[in-house]
């Protein structure tokens, strides 16, 4: 019962208070712990029998509560559910909004991928005592961000968990890769995989067992979300392809990947419980949006065999995500057959028994509400021993499956301010080349008037302006975080130096940074040209009449722990306008941790070219200069919509919560309509649409062919076969290709380039988005006149909607529209597929 679980959320939030968790020392609930738990289990049993379509039950439960006069459900304006004189206010009105799913399904290797590993894990855990089992489920002090307990008598080591999604944070001789949002902007399957593999190799090389990434939560629902840049894209298909391929790459290299944060951590504001303020925000979402948007990318990572998943800080339908049985027992471990382990976000565990029974497997970074108390809970019957054994099985099975039990490199993690007593392990390899390639491929050219770019041979005199052109003078205020974070630059709009990564645990620590200015110097020196610069002034003033072009570098910062104050920045915008006022050929480069609106200057006639250069990692300048000089033609595409004004994002601009509520709500009332889906539905013209990006050449898309995989096929089953067992990643038939789309791309211009071709689908029904991305391909390099044949597979899941009644993906009958083109609004070909 989620409402009983929520009671545990009212335990003292001090994580040293594990005694309270297990002893029944409730602040607001008078019953003894054991009695409560027994009650909880029996009601759970009854309800799970009644509720097979569990989200429906949620609705029923909500209705019942609402009828009892206790408060409205998600999507409605929240009435104050408590007497304002009582503090803290009662949580009772919120109970039951997230459906209960119990018991927690044990993993037993039913996915072929996991069979052998689980057999070995079970053999090992059968030899462990209860305290030993418990040791494997919690964190201890150690060199890593998280360290599990060891069982030396059976040679089970402490496992090292470490951040983050774009490189090993806070270490020396490691690489700073481009951020997730940047690699997603490449729309390139091969680069996504190679990115994951290179990251994985670095983690493995340093003996890190569990890498805390990649990210698809936040997905990017809120335009100003502080962590959107760690993730891939607010489009679930692009995010899903990326999450899957990066996971595969990392795990092929031998490290356990941890897709995070599961789930609905779409804002930083009030992401956690705060003393004297209230509980964390509750992301209130309907079942369909839950599946079609937020769970969707995680399905890919699970399908690729992810060994771990990190649950998130905030509440989901008023039950904390790390004790939310619907999300963990239900969606993750039942629907998606997950056989690895669920790790709490750091200090994100909010209860002891409840989180154990809801499907959490490992608490980090300490004992949280577990440790010895988890043993007590087993002994007093509150948690079944089998549940604890399952937690340990899951951890060890992942360790076996990734073959970390033999020959795994020793952990080599050294804080920079401590004397190292081991060998330096340099894991950079040749990753700088890949970083440079991804940096270039993920940079998006959005304006290029009259062939301003690329520079020709005669471009030898450049003026360079802006704080973002050079490295920050003193970036190491916190040696762990090049771009700072909560501790250094909370609330910042911009970063005072070139931005190659953003802030918080998702930032990385470059060994070096090639700034744009450095790379321009290298190039201009080679050309025996001239540079003039001013990185300081908002209005540089001096006009150099002989200069060929002026480059202005600005950025848009973000960090974990706060949502962005704005998508624009007045001083940066003034800088661009001031330069444009004196320079007829002004090229703007924006390094941004997500969306940056540009209407303050984009139409200025002297702004002749604009590049969204994202968060490119340590080779930033080299990646950019290759594009400026035409060594590479741009092919990056926006992984989000850039609106004309911030207000065009409407209620999806900012976190939607007032700071004053004890139980803050964020109602995902827009359902499926985030980002371009909302712009398309409302007919709002964006400045630059999702998927947009220019090239130095032109392409024609030709010869569309849309057909079923099996050409003789006349009808397709509406649902996956219920007789086929679920394996990790969901029902296997969801991944079967149902249809194939083919086309031909021709380079009709005069320069060699790659092209990103996008496939959008309109699913029949008036309750679906106008169109949704369901395929993309980045071609190989095509010379002028050269063609490439492309083929896209549409799987059952790609064409299905989540049926909330059947609790299954459903392939609707009717006419599916298919568009192929260069962005979400630039279609070159269209066709249909009729499913009957
Ligand atoms: C972040 C996680 C991170 C963890 C460990 C948390 O605050 O939300 O993404 O992996 O810290 O650093």
XYZ file of C-alpha atoms and ligand atoms in Angstrom, residues 145-146 161-165 169 211-213 215 217 227 230 258 260-261 265 268 271-272 310-313 344-348 364-365 481 486 504-506 560-561, ligand 1:
52
model
C 31.228 8.060 -4.614
C 29.592 4.825 -3.503
C 30.194 3.318 -7.936
C 31.262 6.532 -9.626
C 29.976 9.580 -11.533
C 29.204 10.537 -14.120
C 27.470 10.421 -17.473
C 34.453 13.279 -12.394
C 29.224 3.951 -13.757
C 26.463 6.338 -12.723
C 25.014 7.108 -16.134
C 20.824 9.904 -18.231
C 15.647 11.408 -16.506
C 19.871 18.823 -15.599
C 23.051 15.562 -18.768
C 23.288 2.810 -14.509
C 19.214 7.280 -14.284
C 17.134 8.838 -12.738
C 12.912 13.890 -11.892
C 15.593 20.544 -9.661
C 13.665 17.831 -5.863
C 14.293 16.681 -2.294
C 19.183 4.615 -10.272
C 15.870 5.743 -8.830
C 15.258 9.449 -8.384
C 14.836 11.898 -5.532
C 18.939 4.916 -4.632
C 20.017 8.363 -5.669
C 22.419 9.676 -3.065
C 20.551 10.043 0.210
C 17.376 9.569 -1.768
C 23.757 4.904 -1.237
C 26.002 6.409 -0.038
C 34.096 20.258 -10.746
C 25.829 23.736 -6.291
C 27.089 19.325 -10.542
C 27.633 15.585 -10.447
C 27.107 15.335 -14.222
C 22.290 20.083 -10.870
C 20.496 21.507 -7.828
C 22.883 12.934 -8.232
C 23.239 11.661 -8.974
C 24.674 11.299 -8.704
C 24.868 11.133 -7.205
C 26.270 10.751 -6.811
C 23.230 12.814 -6.751
O 23.065 14.046 -6.121
O 21.519 13.217 -8.376
O 23.021 11.845 -10.343
O 25.023 10.135 -9.394
O 24.540 12.361 -6.566
O 27.145 11.797 -6.994
